[in-house]
């Protein structure tokens, strides 16, 4: 019989090669962990010799009951910590499922995957199976995040342990390298909170999350190492301080190998790092440890997988009484009659209006913290502190009030928060403001200079000369350097269109402008942009004209914004306070408030990062009721010419003022 074959086309050969390659790759990924286990056991047998089953049975029978009981208790503590670890991962990914059910699912997933091996697949399946409301993709993200961060925190803890308690002479420098690498990674993740790989955007855990993860990892591995130590026979005399670092290293090797249960790499690493111990007795302890720490939890996890309703909470979503009635609305929903006009900054820095019950705050969610700007928009101030802390906790972030007033600061202290004075706000009363008197001598001199130079200052018309203003902004940046961001204004056409703008002209040339946030009860100075060669007193004339315009509209309060008020303030704002002092304002203290000093520290360094490395900002589009949601060609052209960016006259926590 003759068999005829048809030749494959080029495309057919390509598909065949791709299928063979993918099949080989999948087979290798499945076979490699098993091969690793076989190789380790073969090496163990060849170099050290495996004990017989009878010897193992004798070792297990000789272990005291208190050892089994103690190992069981410490195993329970270890898995309890692992469940808490999963809650941190859920909060990072904002699944909304970081309650008791998520913790149980996490414990079961780790118990199942660490015994079955192939952790990414088995852990994902277990979490998806046991946690209603969790999608397969979310389960995979949780599993990957837990695995990756656990290895990172384990490396840091192992580094500290090797520096303090090196099991073998010379291992201290390895621990130092591990610790230094972790510190560098944490610093990089803070400075660059997200990483984009093609279309994939990865967001690193916050400092609060990493601290919690390290704490739960420490409890987990110390409890697991203690369980192994409690199961050591009397013939093996190893100090607890020596065994725990050895277990940390062995656990890392077992996880990296992806071998089922880490069988082989764990045992080989422990025995290699403890060469003076009785190998047979040490292996017996490791077998007992596997029974307590691997087999028993895996059996319970399998029971939960077969009966996923067993032990399931009535609701998988966490409940927090402090967050009842919490609701998020866009920055456009800022109340027009709010007391603090400056809260309009959230329209350009990615902020939103956060309702906490009947109370409203202007909030910015950053990778590290939740910042509530100034005082609450509405409601009872004393009621917002616990809900704000709970809201930040759900994001693994710190919470803070930034530039709040004395009353809010006092109530925050009463609620147990920590207070730090950071700024002073310059405030004038437009309706009674006068240039007369010795306190305004410097202002009168500056105004005379501007008038003598032929400067004309007026309120801007509805149609702003945005091209000329943009040129002034570019000139300002070329002189002062790149402006900071996040906590004050920016030059952006849509944003300026919502403000009161005043222009300074000389001989038909625009010399500078100022913009102010405006509400019926307050105006607040935002942007000041003046060309480098503008006449002396241009800024003073612009602000004085704004004060006069506010007086005509019976605005009771005009804020010249804040200046730094801390130890280094004299070095960061040499000209800013002097400029505002010309108007003889009333200086009001402003505070940073946070639930604890550690959260205060995180909030401060995060605000500094946001100031010096502001993220992208969406333009504020102006729409009418007739064409809401539409953007005109003219607006698009403006946004193309002047891309959105953060601008800052002077930020209250910047450590260096622009030259």
XYZ file of C-alpha atoms in Angstrom:
659
model
C 0.000 0.000 0.000
C 1.314 3.449 -0.911
C 0.678 6.437 1.352
C 0.633 9.804 -0.306
C 1.318 12.938 1.735
C 0.455 16.476 0.806
C 3.251 19.008 1.115
C 2.643 21.730 3.711
C 2.559 25.335 2.614
C 4.787 27.930 4.276
C 1.917 29.102 6.489
C 1.045 25.511 7.390
C 4.635 24.747 8.384
C 4.661 27.917 10.481
C 1.485 26.919 12.339
C 2.848 23.394 12.871
C 6.116 24.756 14.253
C 4.254 27.173 16.538
C 2.023 24.367 17.862
C 5.027 22.108 18.488
C 6.919 24.916 20.197
C 3.967 25.855 22.433
C 3.353 22.218 23.303
C 6.999 21.687 24.161
C 7.046 24.840 26.280
C 3.939 23.815 28.202
C 5.281 20.317 28.718
C 8.587 21.696 29.967
C 6.856 24.028 32.436
C 4.909 21.096 33.859
C 7.807 18.637 33.865
C 10.546 20.940 35.177
C 9.268 21.173 38.797
C 8.821 17.400 38.996
C 12.270 16.888 37.511
C 13.666 19.293 40.121
C 12.191 17.195 42.915
C 13.590 13.971 41.432
C 17.009 15.549 40.954
C 17.151 16.818 44.547
C 16.114 13.451 45.958
C 18.688 11.674 43.780
C 21.387 14.087 44.946
C 20.296 13.564 48.524
C 20.516 9.802 48.181
C 23.868 9.931 46.410
C 25.582 12.327 48.809
C 23.930 11.794 52.186
C 21.718 8.739 51.936
C 18.001 8.615 52.640
C 16.824 6.903 55.833
C 14.647 3.843 55.558
C 10.922 3.915 56.207
C 11.469 2.069 59.475
C 13.940 4.683 60.660
C 11.565 7.460 59.731
C 8.723 5.723 61.540
C 10.843 5.337 64.669
C 11.806 9.036 64.570
C 8.205 10.137 64.185
C 7.005 7.870 66.991
C 9.651 9.242 69.344
C 8.492 12.834 68.945
C 6.718 14.093 72.089
C 3.049 15.044 72.038
C 3.854 18.618 73.076
C 5.990 18.957 69.942
C 3.080 17.937 67.690
C 0.710 20.240 69.561
C 3.104 23.187 69.508
C 3.766 22.696 65.797
C 0.027 22.610 65.114
C -0.509 25.861 67.015
C 2.344 27.672 65.264
C 1.089 26.337 61.915
C -2.305 27.862 62.630
C -0.608 31.177 63.461
C 1.355 31.004 60.210
C -1.749 30.474 58.077
C -3.642 33.148 59.994
C -0.909 35.602 58.964
C -1.101 34.377 55.360
C -4.837 35.075 55.340
C -4.171 38.629 56.503
C -1.597 38.912 53.728
C -4.315 38.132 51.188
C -6.464 40.933 52.619
C -3.662 43.412 51.927
C -3.439 42.133 48.331
C -7.211 42.496 47.881
C -7.081 46.081 49.113
C -4.224 46.859 46.747
C -6.196 45.567 43.757
C -9.415 47.172 45.050
C -11.515 44.030 44.691
C -13.762 45.092 47.587
C -13.462 41.542 48.999
C -10.871 41.932 51.733
C -13.033 40.508 54.534
C -13.069 37.216 56.432
C -14.091 35.169 53.386
C -11.110 36.491 51.435
C -8.770 35.588 54.281
C -10.123 32.044 54.446
C -9.867 31.686 50.684
C -6.282 32.928 50.823
C -5.326 30.458 53.543
C -6.917 27.584 51.639
C -5.335 28.637 48.347
C -1.855 28.753 49.863
C -2.345 25.442 51.682
C -3.502 23.801 48.458
C -0.934 25.372 46.110
C 2.113 24.867 48.332
C 1.389 21.141 48.409
C 0.167 20.639 44.849
C 2.816 22.883 43.293
C 2.359 25.077 40.195
C 1.319 27.872 42.545
C 0.094 30.385 39.978
C -2.394 27.912 38.513
C -3.492 26.091 41.653
C -3.618 29.246 43.792
C -5.681 31.075 41.178
C -8.140 28.217 40.901
C -8.563 27.913 44.663
C -9.214 31.629 45.169
C -11.638 31.786 42.269
C -13.478 28.690 43.516
C -13.750 29.773 47.129
C -14.502 33.480 46.834
C -17.819 34.424 45.180
C -17.626 37.672 43.264
C -13.963 37.228 42.399
C -13.315 36.831 38.679
C -10.704 34.457 37.292
C -8.576 37.410 36.185
C -8.748 38.999 39.629
C -7.843 35.672 41.218
C -4.809 35.408 38.947
C -3.750 38.954 39.834
C -4.114 38.262 43.547
C -2.080 35.052 43.249
C 0.670 36.700 41.219
C 0.829 39.691 43.561
C 0.985 37.497 46.664
C 3.685 35.288 45.156
C 5.866 38.129 43.911
C 5.656 40.333 47.001
C 6.042 37.354 49.338
C 9.357 36.495 47.706
C 10.471 40.130 47.991
C 9.554 40.469 51.665
C 10.958 37.007 52.386
C 14.275 38.097 50.860
C 14.325 41.174 53.107
C 13.544 39.173 56.244
C 16.096 36.516 55.291
C 18.643 39.281 54.769
C 18.084 40.650 58.271
C 18.214 37.125 59.742
C 21.451 36.285 57.920
C 23.079 39.504 59.114
C 22.049 38.924 62.730
C 22.199 35.114 62.915
C 24.331 33.718 60.046
C 24.071 29.880 60.073
C 27.432 29.602 58.304
C 30.360 31.994 58.574
C 30.408 34.374 55.623
C 26.648 34.376 55.029
C 26.310 37.819 56.594
C 27.349 39.627 53.425
C 24.707 37.695 51.457
C 22.109 38.951 53.913
C 23.409 42.489 53.485
C 23.034 42.226 49.711
C 19.476 40.921 50.048
C 18.542 43.727 52.423
C 20.170 46.422 50.270
C 18.417 45.097 47.180
C 15.051 45.214 48.929
C 15.605 48.772 50.157
C 16.543 49.904 46.642
C 13.464 48.166 45.229
C 11.187 49.876 47.769
C 12.727 53.274 47.008
C 12.261 52.708 43.281
C 8.654 51.586 43.745
C 7.936 54.756 45.742
C 9.551 57.115 43.256
C 8.038 55.277 40.285
C 4.721 53.956 41.702
C 3.641 52.383 38.412
C 5.361 50.605 35.555
C 3.993 50.390 32.046
C 4.975 47.411 29.888
C 3.287 47.852 26.532
C -0.415 48.097 27.268
C 0.052 46.559 30.719
C 0.291 48.969 33.661
C 1.597 47.594 36.951
C 1.043 49.535 40.162
C 3.441 48.725 42.965
C 2.091 48.280 46.505
C 2.200 51.344 48.717
C 4.630 51.746 51.601
C 1.775 50.987 54.001
C 0.980 47.798 52.069
C 4.628 46.716 51.914
C 5.024 47.297 55.635
C 1.933 45.210 56.356
C 3.075 42.494 53.955
C 6.478 42.352 55.590
C 4.864 42.112 59.016
C 2.582 39.253 57.991
C 5.454 37.503 56.181
C 7.594 37.776 59.296
C 4.865 36.239 61.462
C 4.303 33.506 58.870
C 7.895 32.377 58.404
C 8.875 32.691 62.066
C 5.818 30.629 63.057
C 6.580 28.037 60.358
C 10.246 27.866 61.345
C 9.201 27.502 64.981
C 6.916 24.618 64.012
C 9.884 22.839 62.435
C 12.051 23.576 65.485
C 9.422 22.100 67.814
C 9.461 18.861 65.814
C 13.221 18.327 66.091
C 14.109 15.054 67.878
C 16.177 15.150 71.048
C 19.213 13.949 69.082
C 19.214 17.162 67.012
C 20.361 20.112 69.091
C 19.944 23.227 66.948
C 19.284 26.681 68.347
C 16.043 28.325 67.306
C 17.989 31.421 66.184
C 19.981 29.235 63.790
C 17.147 27.093 62.447
C 14.808 29.938 61.515
C 17.295 31.665 59.121
C 18.056 28.273 57.575
C 14.350 27.657 57.084
C 13.962 31.087 55.454
C 16.618 30.258 52.872
C 15.230 26.779 52.295
C 11.702 28.147 51.866
C 12.932 30.591 49.252
C 14.664 27.774 47.353
C 11.510 25.652 47.535
C 9.309 28.451 46.205
C 11.682 29.268 43.345
C 11.843 25.613 42.316
C 8.016 25.399 41.934
C 8.388 21.745 42.902
C 5.195 20.184 44.325
C 5.293 21.067 47.993
C 8.883 22.200 47.518
C 9.766 18.537 48.065
C 13.461 18.033 47.543
C 14.818 21.586 47.431
C 13.550 22.342 50.963
C 15.100 19.210 52.492
C 18.321 19.461 50.527
C 18.855 23.119 51.494
C 18.151 22.526 55.191
C 20.538 19.575 55.398
C 23.215 21.364 53.342
C 23.156 24.381 55.664
C 23.192 22.184 58.795
C 25.922 19.640 57.941
C 26.740 18.876 61.578
C 23.222 17.657 62.414
C 22.129 13.994 62.322
C 20.792 13.741 58.769
C 18.388 10.882 59.485
C 16.869 12.588 62.525
C 16.684 15.930 60.683
C 14.854 14.279 57.781
C 12.435 12.725 60.236
C 11.683 16.194 61.638
C 11.150 17.497 58.111
C 8.719 14.660 57.371
C 6.812 15.466 60.573
C 6.834 19.133 59.576
C 5.371 18.257 56.181
C 2.600 16.281 57.831
C 1.667 19.198 60.091
C 2.390 22.174 57.842
C 1.592 20.750 54.404
C -0.577 17.632 54.511
C -3.060 18.664 57.213
C -3.723 22.195 55.800
C -3.907 20.753 52.265
C -6.498 18.204 53.391
C -8.608 20.955 54.935
C -8.206 23.063 51.784
C -9.302 20.165 49.569
C -12.391 19.749 51.711
C -13.192 23.423 51.211
C -12.659 23.089 47.443
C -14.991 20.112 47.210
C -17.523 21.870 49.451
C -16.940 25.589 48.795
C -19.911 26.539 50.937
C -18.221 25.045 54.027
C -17.337 27.861 56.400
C -18.294 30.549 53.926
C -19.421 33.810 55.437
C -22.881 35.115 54.654
C -21.267 37.990 52.771
C -17.843 37.912 51.186
C -17.612 41.694 51.192
C -16.148 43.395 54.263
C -18.360 45.664 56.296
C -17.047 48.831 57.882
C -19.521 50.919 59.826
C -17.323 53.989 59.303
C -17.853 53.785 55.536
C -21.629 53.508 55.499
C -22.935 56.090 53.073
C -19.551 56.600 51.406
C -19.899 57.846 47.850
C -17.488 59.246 45.268
C -18.469 62.005 42.832
C -16.384 63.914 40.265
C -14.618 67.183 40.990
C -17.205 69.005 38.872
C -19.680 68.421 41.728
C -17.864 70.805 44.065
C -20.534 72.942 45.758
C -20.499 76.499 44.417
C -21.084 77.964 47.884
C -18.244 76.095 49.598
C -16.372 77.993 52.296
C -12.892 77.366 50.845
C -12.548 78.477 47.230
C -9.129 76.813 46.886
C -10.640 73.325 46.914
C -11.139 73.873 43.160
C -7.577 72.572 42.731
C -9.021 69.055 42.618
C -10.384 69.903 39.158
C -6.846 69.686 37.774
C -4.967 67.199 39.969
C -7.196 64.138 39.604
C -9.123 64.690 42.824
C -12.795 64.087 43.548
C -15.533 64.899 46.030
C -15.798 62.139 48.632
C -18.995 61.826 50.634
C -18.585 60.092 54.003
C -22.092 59.816 55.305
C -23.518 63.338 55.349
C -20.051 64.898 55.208
C -18.149 65.899 52.059
C -14.419 66.285 51.477
C -12.241 67.375 48.565
C -9.982 64.344 48.199
C -7.011 63.242 46.113
C -6.137 59.543 46.056
C -2.419 59.055 45.414
C -0.475 55.769 45.341
C 0.615 56.243 48.951
C -2.057 58.257 50.694
C -5.509 59.813 50.653
C -5.244 63.598 50.921
C -8.228 65.632 52.129
C -7.620 69.221 51.082
C -8.243 72.022 53.563
C -11.377 71.762 55.731
C -14.463 69.589 55.032
C -16.770 70.936 52.340
C -19.861 70.250 54.431
C -21.094 68.330 57.446
C -19.720 67.889 60.961
C -15.932 67.941 61.052
C -15.606 65.669 64.073
C -17.424 62.907 62.184
C -15.015 62.707 59.227
C -11.794 61.485 60.859
C -12.652 57.826 61.452
C -14.335 57.399 58.020
C -11.406 59.076 56.252
C -8.924 56.772 58.005
C -11.069 53.748 57.072
C -11.316 54.930 53.471
C -7.522 55.252 53.245
C -7.064 51.876 54.940
C -9.166 50.224 52.230
C -6.602 51.520 49.733
C -3.558 50.470 51.821
C -2.761 54.152 52.153
C -2.178 56.723 54.828
C -4.737 59.455 55.488
C -4.164 63.147 56.016
C -5.781 66.567 56.032
C -3.581 68.971 54.095
C -3.567 72.671 55.023
C -6.564 72.414 57.333
C -7.478 75.304 59.590
C -7.045 75.650 63.333
C -10.565 74.412 64.138
C -10.168 71.250 62.058
C -6.717 70.731 63.556
C -8.089 71.043 67.089
C -10.884 68.554 66.369
C -8.391 66.195 64.718
C -6.256 66.249 67.861
C -9.386 65.552 69.902
C -10.042 62.524 67.654
C -6.546 61.182 68.411
C -4.850 62.380 65.227
C -1.361 63.893 65.085
C -0.974 67.552 64.076
C 1.910 69.359 62.393
C 1.929 73.066 61.565
C 3.186 73.486 57.992
C 1.999 76.827 56.604
C 0.478 80.232 57.193
C -2.258 81.580 54.956
C -2.344 85.292 54.122
C -5.901 86.666 54.278
C -7.256 90.182 53.599
C -10.754 91.643 53.895
C -11.548 93.289 50.532
C -14.500 95.361 51.751
C -12.355 97.225 54.308
C -8.967 97.048 52.574
C -7.081 100.349 52.248
C -3.655 101.337 50.903
C -3.148 103.923 53.634
C -1.125 103.433 56.763
C 2.478 102.542 57.498
C 1.830 98.811 57.049
C 1.153 99.394 53.336
C 4.107 101.691 52.666
C 5.919 99.105 50.550
C 2.729 98.336 48.588
C 2.192 102.029 47.747
C 5.758 102.309 46.515
C 5.345 99.265 44.229
C 2.040 100.569 42.877
C 3.615 103.937 42.064
C 6.394 102.161 40.126
C 3.827 100.208 38.104
C 1.767 103.336 37.401
C 4.811 105.360 36.366
C 5.796 102.583 33.926
C 2.422 102.968 32.178
C 1.022 99.628 33.341
C -2.718 99.110 32.897
C -4.426 96.355 34.939
C -7.951 95.129 34.271
C -10.177 92.133 34.752
C -9.941 89.734 31.819
C -12.857 89.472 29.387
C -14.792 86.228 28.936
C -12.570 85.342 25.972
C -9.065 85.057 27.427
C -5.989 86.007 25.352
C -4.820 82.462 25.862
C -1.991 82.572 23.295
C -0.326 85.540 24.958
C -0.915 84.042 28.412
C 0.666 80.823 27.225
C 3.717 82.705 26.002
C 4.037 84.394 29.400
C 3.748 81.038 31.141
C 6.519 79.616 28.928
C 8.729 82.626 29.667
C 8.041 82.258 33.387
C 9.073 78.596 33.294
C 12.240 79.361 31.358
C 13.227 81.784 34.123
C 12.040 79.914 37.213
C 12.482 76.345 36.030
C 9.897 73.610 35.761
C 7.006 74.371 38.081
C 5.927 71.961 40.774
C 2.433 70.515 40.928
C -0.526 68.781 42.542
C -1.312 71.080 45.457
C -1.811 74.346 43.594
C -2.819 75.595 40.166
C -1.582 75.095 36.626
C -1.719 76.935 33.356
C -4.437 75.232 31.341
C -7.143 76.952 29.240
C -10.185 75.137 30.597
C -9.044 75.548 34.187
C -8.408 79.285 33.800
C -11.801 79.765 32.174
C -13.419 78.832 35.522
C -11.427 81.439 37.466
C -11.285 85.190 37.861
C -8.350 86.395 35.759
C -6.692 89.833 35.819
C -4.344 91.057 33.118
C -1.529 93.630 33.131
C -0.895 95.484 29.835
C 1.759 97.932 28.724
C 1.744 99.483 25.269
C -0.491 96.708 23.935
C 1.755 93.954 25.315
C 0.600 91.535 28.012
C 3.097 91.753 30.888
C 1.499 89.293 33.278
C -1.649 87.881 34.804
C -3.074 86.416 37.994
C -5.927 83.971 38.459
C -8.117 83.385 41.486
C -10.535 80.693 42.584
C -13.845 82.378 43.298
C -16.902 81.578 45.397
C -19.472 84.018 46.809
C -17.734 83.952 50.181
C -14.060 83.865 49.198
C -11.558 84.474 46.434
C -8.193 82.722 46.574
C -5.046 83.585 44.639
C -3.909 80.749 42.405
C -1.550 81.549 39.514
C 0.859 84.479 39.215
C 2.654 84.680 35.870
C 4.771 87.706 34.971
C 7.320 88.122 32.195
C 10.913 88.498 33.436
C 11.267 92.114 32.189
C 7.879 93.348 33.449
C 7.802 96.708 35.252
C 8.489 96.678 38.948
C 5.271 96.295 40.918
C 3.372 94.372 38.232
C 2.426 91.563 40.611
C 1.385 94.000 43.323
C -0.808 95.938 40.890
C -2.499 92.756 39.679
C -3.328 91.593 43.201
C -4.439 95.065 44.290
C -6.851 95.234 41.355
C -8.232 91.805 42.274
C -8.838 92.986 45.852
C -10.716 96.027 44.553
C -12.853 93.861 42.249
C -13.690 91.538 45.147
C -14.730 94.564 47.234
C -17.135 95.691 44.503
C -18.801 92.257 44.671
C -18.906 92.378 48.515
C -16.665 89.312 48.848
C -15.826 89.199 52.567
C -12.541 87.323 52.294
C -9.646 87.100 49.846
C -6.850 84.609 50.421
C -3.379 85.295 49.059
C -2.716 81.555 49.564
C -0.194 80.117 51.994
C 3.527 80.324 52.622
C 5.644 77.667 54.325
C 5.824 77.752 58.093
C 8.347 75.166 59.250
C 11.995 74.986 60.276
C 13.334 75.505 56.770
C 10.702 78.049 55.671
C 13.118 80.998 55.616
C 15.227 79.172 53.044
C 12.366 78.078 50.787
C 10.328 81.264 50.348
C 12.593 84.332 50.652
C 10.451 86.410 48.287
C 6.995 84.927 48.631
C 6.319 86.029 52.211
C 7.806 89.449 51.487
C 5.469 89.908 48.511
C 2.355 88.947 50.460
C 3.404 90.954 53.497
C 3.094 94.119 51.400
C -0.693 93.734 51.730
C -0.490 93.534 55.567
C -2.613 90.355 55.662
C -3.853 88.429 58.637
C -1.733 85.285 58.952
C -3.713 82.129 59.774
C -1.967 78.850 60.681
C -2.474 75.785 58.499
C -1.841 72.202 59.571
C -1.176 68.704 58.355
C -3.195 66.140 60.317
C -2.830 62.359 60.182
C -4.002 59.403 62.338
C -0.451 58.516 63.475
C 3.132 59.717 63.177
C 4.080 56.906 60.742
C 1.151 57.872 58.509
C 2.186 61.511 58.904
C 5.672 60.630 57.644
C 4.305 58.677 54.679
C 1.952 61.541 53.818
C 4.756 64.102 53.949
C 7.122 62.203 51.679
C 4.261 61.378 49.303
C 3.243 65.038 49.111
C 6.857 65.911 48.385
C 6.916 63.341 45.592
C 3.657 64.660 44.172
C 5.035 68.191 44.262
C 8.268 67.357 42.462
C 6.977 64.527 40.238
C 3.317 65.354 39.476
C 1.401 62.820 37.460
C -0.496 63.526 34.237
C -3.520 65.781 34.572
C -6.613 65.745 32.385
C -7.595 69.122 30.886
C -10.692 70.831 32.247
C -13.055 70.985 29.265
C -15.605 73.772 29.091
C -19.059 72.719 27.859
C -22.415 74.382 27.531
C -25.848 72.961 28.193
C -26.444 72.716 24.445
C -23.375 70.655 23.625
C -22.466 68.985 26.898
C -19.785 66.383 26.441
C -18.612 67.904 23.110
C -15.271 69.610 22.587
C -14.901 72.272 19.923
C -12.074 72.273 17.401
C -10.798 75.502 18.914
C -10.620 73.930 22.366
C -8.834 70.888 20.981
C -6.262 73.139 19.334
C -5.716 74.996 22.594
C -5.203 71.760 24.512
C -2.751 70.560 21.865
C -0.713 73.767 22.107
C -0.816 73.908 25.896
C -0.785 70.323 27.175
C -2.059 69.743 30.700
C 0.530 70.017 33.415
C 0.707 71.004 37.043
C 1.807 74.500 37.913
C 2.685 75.878 41.289
C 3.260 79.416 42.473
C 4.862 78.018 45.616
C 4.072 74.845 47.444
C 3.982 74.772 51.198
C 6.113 71.632 51.538
C 8.574 72.107 48.673
C 12.083 71.885 50.108
C 13.579 74.128 47.436
C 12.079 77.262 45.986
C 12.376 78.015 42.319
C 15.234 80.438 41.633
